[in-house]
PDB file of C-alpha atoms in Angstrom:
ATOM      1  CA  MET A   1      91.294 144.963 191.665  1.00 51.00           C
ATOM      2  CA  ALA A   2      88.531 144.861 194.221  1.00 53.00           C
ATOM      3  CA  SER A   3      84.984 145.519 193.205  1.00 56.00           C
ATOM      4  CA  TRP A   4      82.954 148.147 194.970  1.00 59.00           C
ATOM      5  CA  PHE A   5      80.851 145.511 196.646  1.00 57.00           C
ATOM      6  CA  GLY A   6      83.749 143.953 198.571  1.00 56.00           C
ATOM      7  CA  ARG A   7      84.456 140.849 196.504  1.00 57.00           C
ATOM      8  CA  ARG A   8      87.733 140.233 194.895  1.00 59.00           C
ATOM      9  CA  LEU A   9      87.732 139.109 191.298  1.00 55.00           C
ATOM     10  CA  ALA A  10      89.232 135.662 190.984  1.00 57.00           C
ATOM     11  CA  PRO A  11      92.127 135.234 188.583  1.00 56.00           C
ATOM     12  CA  SER A  12      91.532 133.154 185.469  1.00 57.00           C
ATOM     13  CA  PRO A  13      92.083 129.466 186.239  1.00 58.00           C
ATOM     14  CA  ALA A  14      93.499 128.686 182.780  1.00 56.00           C
ATOM     15  CA  ALA A  15      97.202 128.942 182.185  1.00 63.00           C
ATOM     16  CA  PRO A  16      98.464 131.188 179.351  1.00 65.00           C
ATOM     17  CA  ALA A  17      99.510 128.173 177.265  1.00 71.00           C
ATOM     18  CA  ASP A  18      96.025 126.691 177.567  1.00 82.00           C
ATOM     19  CA  GLU A  19      94.467 130.009 176.536  1.00 84.00           C
ATOM     20  CA  LEU A  20      96.632 130.182 173.418  1.00 84.00           C
ATOM     21  CA  THR A  21      95.708 126.608 172.480  1.00 88.00           C
ATOM     22  CA  ALA A  22      92.019 127.331 173.005  1.00 87.00           C
ATOM     23  CA  TYR A  23      92.319 130.474 170.872  1.00 88.00           C
ATOM     24  CA  ARG A  24      93.992 128.594 168.009  1.00 88.00           C
ATOM     25  CA  THR A  25      91.429 125.791 168.198  1.00 90.00           C
ATOM     26  CA  GLY A  26      88.599 128.317 168.104  1.00 89.00           C
ATOM     27  CA  ARG A  27      90.112 130.085 165.109  1.00 90.00           C
ATOM     28  CA  ARG A  28      90.551 126.816 163.247  1.00 90.00           C
ATOM     29  CA  ASP A  29      86.953 125.800 163.969  1.00 89.00           C
ATOM     30  CA  GLU A  30      85.716 129.219 162.810  1.00 90.00           C
ATOM     31  CA  ARG A  31      87.697 129.014 159.549  1.00 87.00           C
ATOM     32  CA  ARG A  32      86.359 125.537 158.853  1.00 87.00           C
ATOM     33  CA  ARG A  33      82.761 126.640 159.536  1.00 84.00           C
ATOM     34  CA  THR A  34      83.159 129.726 157.337  1.00 80.00           C
ATOM     35  CA  GLU A  35      84.567 127.686 154.437  1.00 77.00           C
ATOM     36  CA  GLU A  36      81.751 125.152 154.666  1.00 75.00           C
ATOM     37  CA  GLU A  37      79.093 127.867 154.707  1.00 71.00           C
ATOM     38  CA  SER A  38      80.660 129.871 151.908  1.00 64.00           C
ATOM     39  CA  THR A  39      80.700 126.947 149.490  1.00 60.00           C
ATOM     40  CA  ASP A  40      77.085 125.997 150.207  1.00 55.00           C
ATOM     41  CA  SER A  41      75.243 129.277 150.665  1.00 64.00           C
ATOM     42  CA  ARG A  42      77.077 131.738 148.426  1.00 70.00           C
ATOM     43  CA  PRO A  43      75.209 132.495 145.169  1.00 75.00           C
ATOM     44  CA  SER A  44      77.046 132.290 141.886  1.00 81.00           C
ATOM     45  CA  ARG A  45      77.600 135.244 139.559  1.00 87.00           C
ATOM     46  CA  ALA A  46      74.969 133.888 137.174  1.00 89.00           C
ATOM     47  CA  ASP A  47      72.419 133.699 140.003  1.00 86.00           C
ATOM     48  CA  LEU A  48      73.210 137.269 141.036  1.00 89.00           C
ATOM     49  CA  ARG A  49      72.930 138.524 137.443  1.00 92.00           C
ATOM     50  CA  ALA A  50      69.614 136.720 136.938  1.00 92.00           C
ATOM     51  CA  ALA A  51      68.203 138.139 140.173  1.00 92.00           C
ATOM     52  CA  TYR A  52      69.375 141.628 139.219  1.00 92.00           C
ATOM     53  CA  ASP A  53      67.787 141.394 135.757  1.00 94.00           C
ATOM     54  CA  ARG A  54      64.573 140.026 137.238  1.00 93.00           C
ATOM     55  CA  GLY A  55      64.437 142.926 139.691  1.00 91.00           C
ATOM     56  CA  ARG A  56      65.003 145.503 136.946  1.00 91.00           C
ATOM     57  CA  ARG A  57      62.295 143.944 134.795  1.00 90.00           C
ATOM     58  CA  ASP A  58      59.807 143.811 137.673  1.00 89.00           C
ATOM     59  CA  GLU A  59      60.498 147.418 138.628  1.00 88.00           C
ATOM     60  CA  ALA A  60      60.185 148.590 135.021  1.00 84.00           C
ATOM     61  CA  LEU A  61      56.791 146.897 134.741  1.00 83.00           C
ATOM     62  CA  ARG A  62      55.680 148.366 138.043  1.00 82.00           C
ATOM     63  CA  ARG A  63      56.718 151.907 137.136  1.00 79.00           C
ATOM     64  CA  ARG A  64      55.577 151.954 133.550  1.00 76.00           C
ATOM     65  CA  GLY A  65      54.413 155.448 132.681  1.00 77.00           C
ATOM     66  CA  SER A  66      52.096 156.902 130.126  1.00 80.00           C
ATOM     67  CA  GLY A  67      53.710 158.839 127.308  1.00 84.00           C
ATOM     68  CA  PHE A  68      50.596 160.952 126.863  1.00 89.00           C
ATOM     69  CA  MET A  69      50.500 161.887 130.545  1.00 89.00           C
ATOM     70  CA  SER A  70      54.198 162.745 130.462  1.00 89.00           C
ATOM     71  CA  LEU A  71      53.529 165.052 127.521  1.00 92.00           C
ATOM     72  CA  ILE A  72      50.627 166.728 129.330  1.00 94.00           C
ATOM     73  CA  VAL A  73      52.668 167.216 132.508  1.00 94.00           C
ATOM     74  CA  GLY A  74      55.565 168.617 130.480  1.00 95.00           C
ATOM     75  CA  LEU A  75      53.320 171.090 128.669  1.00 96.00           C
ATOM     76  CA  LEU A  76      51.736 172.195 131.935  1.00 97.00           C
ATOM     77  CA  ALA A  77      55.178 172.727 133.449  1.00 97.00           C
ATOM     78  CA  ILE A  78      56.221 174.857 130.466  1.00 97.00           C
ATOM     79  CA  LEU A  79      53.029 176.912 130.741  1.00 94.00           C
ATOM     80  CA  ALA A  80      53.557 177.403 134.478  1.00 95.00           C
ATOM     81  CA  VAL A  81      57.119 178.603 133.963  1.00 96.00           C
ATOM     82  CA  ALA A  82      55.960 180.932 131.178  1.00 93.00           C
ATOM     83  CA  GLY A  83      53.183 182.323 133.391  1.00 92.00           C
ATOM     84  CA  VAL A  84      55.562 183.020 136.254  1.00 94.00           C
ATOM     85  CA  ALA A  85      58.065 184.614 133.872  1.00 94.00           C
ATOM     86  CA  MET A  86      55.355 186.856 132.419  1.00 93.00           C
ATOM     87  CA  ALA A  87      54.200 187.815 135.918  1.00 93.00           C
ATOM     88  CA  ILE A  88      57.749 188.800 136.822  1.00 95.00           C
ATOM     89  CA  HIS A  89      58.151 190.741 133.578  1.00 94.00           C
ATOM     90  CA  TYR A  90      54.811 192.620 133.828  1.00 92.00           C
ATOM     91  CA  GLY A  91      54.908 193.059 137.595  1.00 93.00           C
ATOM     92  CA  SER A  92      51.754 191.108 138.467  1.00 92.00           C
ATOM     93  CA  PHE A  93      49.723 188.142 137.380  1.00 91.00           C
ATOM     94  CA  GLY A  94      46.835 190.446 136.373  1.00 92.00           C
ATOM     95  CA  ALA A  95      48.986 192.484 134.016  1.00 92.00           C
ATOM     96  CA  ALA A  96      50.509 189.300 132.606  1.00 91.00           C
ATOM     97  CA  GLY A  97      47.014 187.889 132.010  1.00 90.00           C
ATOM     98  CA  ALA A  98      45.918 191.064 130.244  1.00 92.00           C
ATOM     99  CA  ALA A  99      48.988 190.936 127.999  1.00 91.00           C
ATOM    100  CA  ALA A 100      48.346 187.264 127.215  1.00 89.00           C
ATOM    101  CA  ASP A 101      44.681 188.030 126.394  1.00 91.00           C
ATOM    102  CA  ALA A 102      45.712 190.844 124.058  1.00 91.00           C
ATOM    103  CA  ALA A 103      48.220 188.585 122.300  1.00 89.00           C
ATOM    104  CA  VAL A 104      45.723 185.747 121.919  1.00 89.00           C
ATOM    105  CA  GLY A 105      43.068 188.181 120.681  1.00 89.00           C
ATOM    106  CA  THR A 106      45.380 189.577 118.017  1.00 88.00           C
ATOM    107  CA  VAL A 107      46.333 186.099 116.819  1.00 86.00           C
ATOM    108  CA  ALA A 108      42.680 185.037 116.764  1.00 84.00           C
ATOM    109  CA  GLN A 109      41.708 188.051 114.635  1.00 84.00           C
ATOM    110  CA  ARG A 110      44.521 187.398 112.180  1.00 83.00           C
ATOM    111  CA  ALA A 111      43.624 183.718 111.907  1.00 79.00           C
ATOM    112  CA  GLY A 112      39.890 184.409 111.722  1.00 78.00           C
ATOM    113  CA  ALA A 113      40.007 186.930 108.862  1.00 77.00           C
ATOM    114  CA  PRO A 114      40.903 184.444 106.096  1.00 77.00           C
ATOM    115  CA  VAL A 115      38.409 181.958 107.446  1.00 75.00           C
ATOM    116  CA  ARG A 116      35.650 184.558 107.365  1.00 74.00           C
ATOM    117  CA  ASN A 117      36.565 185.441 103.777  1.00 75.00           C
ATOM    118  CA  VAL A 118      36.429 181.784 102.799  1.00 79.00           C
ATOM    119  CA  GLU A 119      33.010 181.453 104.400  1.00 77.00           C
ATOM    120  CA  ASP A 120      31.702 184.476 102.506  1.00 77.00           C
ATOM    121  CA  ARG A 121      33.123 183.239  99.211  1.00 81.00           C
ATOM    122  CA  ALA A 122      31.768 179.730  99.737  1.00 82.00           C
ATOM    123  CA  GLY A 123      28.325 181.110 100.550  1.00 82.00           C
ATOM    124  CA  SER A 124      28.380 183.274  97.449  1.00 84.00           C
ATOM    125  CA  ALA A 125      29.541 180.388  95.291  1.00 85.00           C
ATOM    126  CA  LEU A 126      26.728 178.158  96.577  1.00 86.00           C
ATOM    127  CA  GLU A 127      24.182 180.886  95.963  1.00 87.00           C
ATOM    128  CA  ASN A 128      25.442 181.408  92.411  1.00 86.00           C
ATOM    129  CA  ALA A 129      25.408 177.685  91.724  1.00 86.00           C
ATOM    130  CA  GLY A 130      21.825 177.475  92.993  1.00 85.00           C
ATOM    131  CA  ASN A 131      20.756 180.335  90.772  1.00 86.00           C
ATOM    132  CA  GLN A 132      22.391 178.750  87.726  1.00 85.00           C
ATOM    133  CA  LEU A 133      20.579 175.474  88.412  1.00 83.00           C
ATOM    134  CA  LYS A 134      17.296 177.311  88.631  1.00 83.00           C
ATOM    135  CA  GLN A 135      17.942 179.059  85.309  1.00 84.00           C
ATOM    136  CA  LYS A 136      18.862 175.780  83.580  1.00 81.00           C
ATOM    137  CA  ALA A 137      15.779 174.093  84.912  1.00 77.00           C
ATOM    138  CA  GLY A 138      13.765 176.735  83.191  1.00 69.00           C
ATOM    139  CA  PRO A 139      10.360 178.172  83.732  1.00 62.00           C
TER     140      PRO A 139
END
């Protein structure tokens, strides 16, 4: 085939038999080189396992997390989901906040009532004990 620039491509000077011999020689040389490299440079299974374990250990040390921070993040995520769910249920974040305030207020009153009673009783008991000490001490 002629090229576009007017030169004819010269046929290959090698005979087909010579090309086949060169191909076989090249293949043989390549096999020999590959075998020599594979025996010298290929890591053993033990080396691979050790490198893998070393990598896992290094990565675990690098990515060590805090259990306390994980707990805090988890609680915040639960609160966020609960807040969004309440907003959907009540129709707005304002109505959900008002409902949450009412619920917290009710719980606080229920929890505070016994504490207030204990405070009153403790104050009365201390006052009575003080009066009894004064009476025993005499005039």
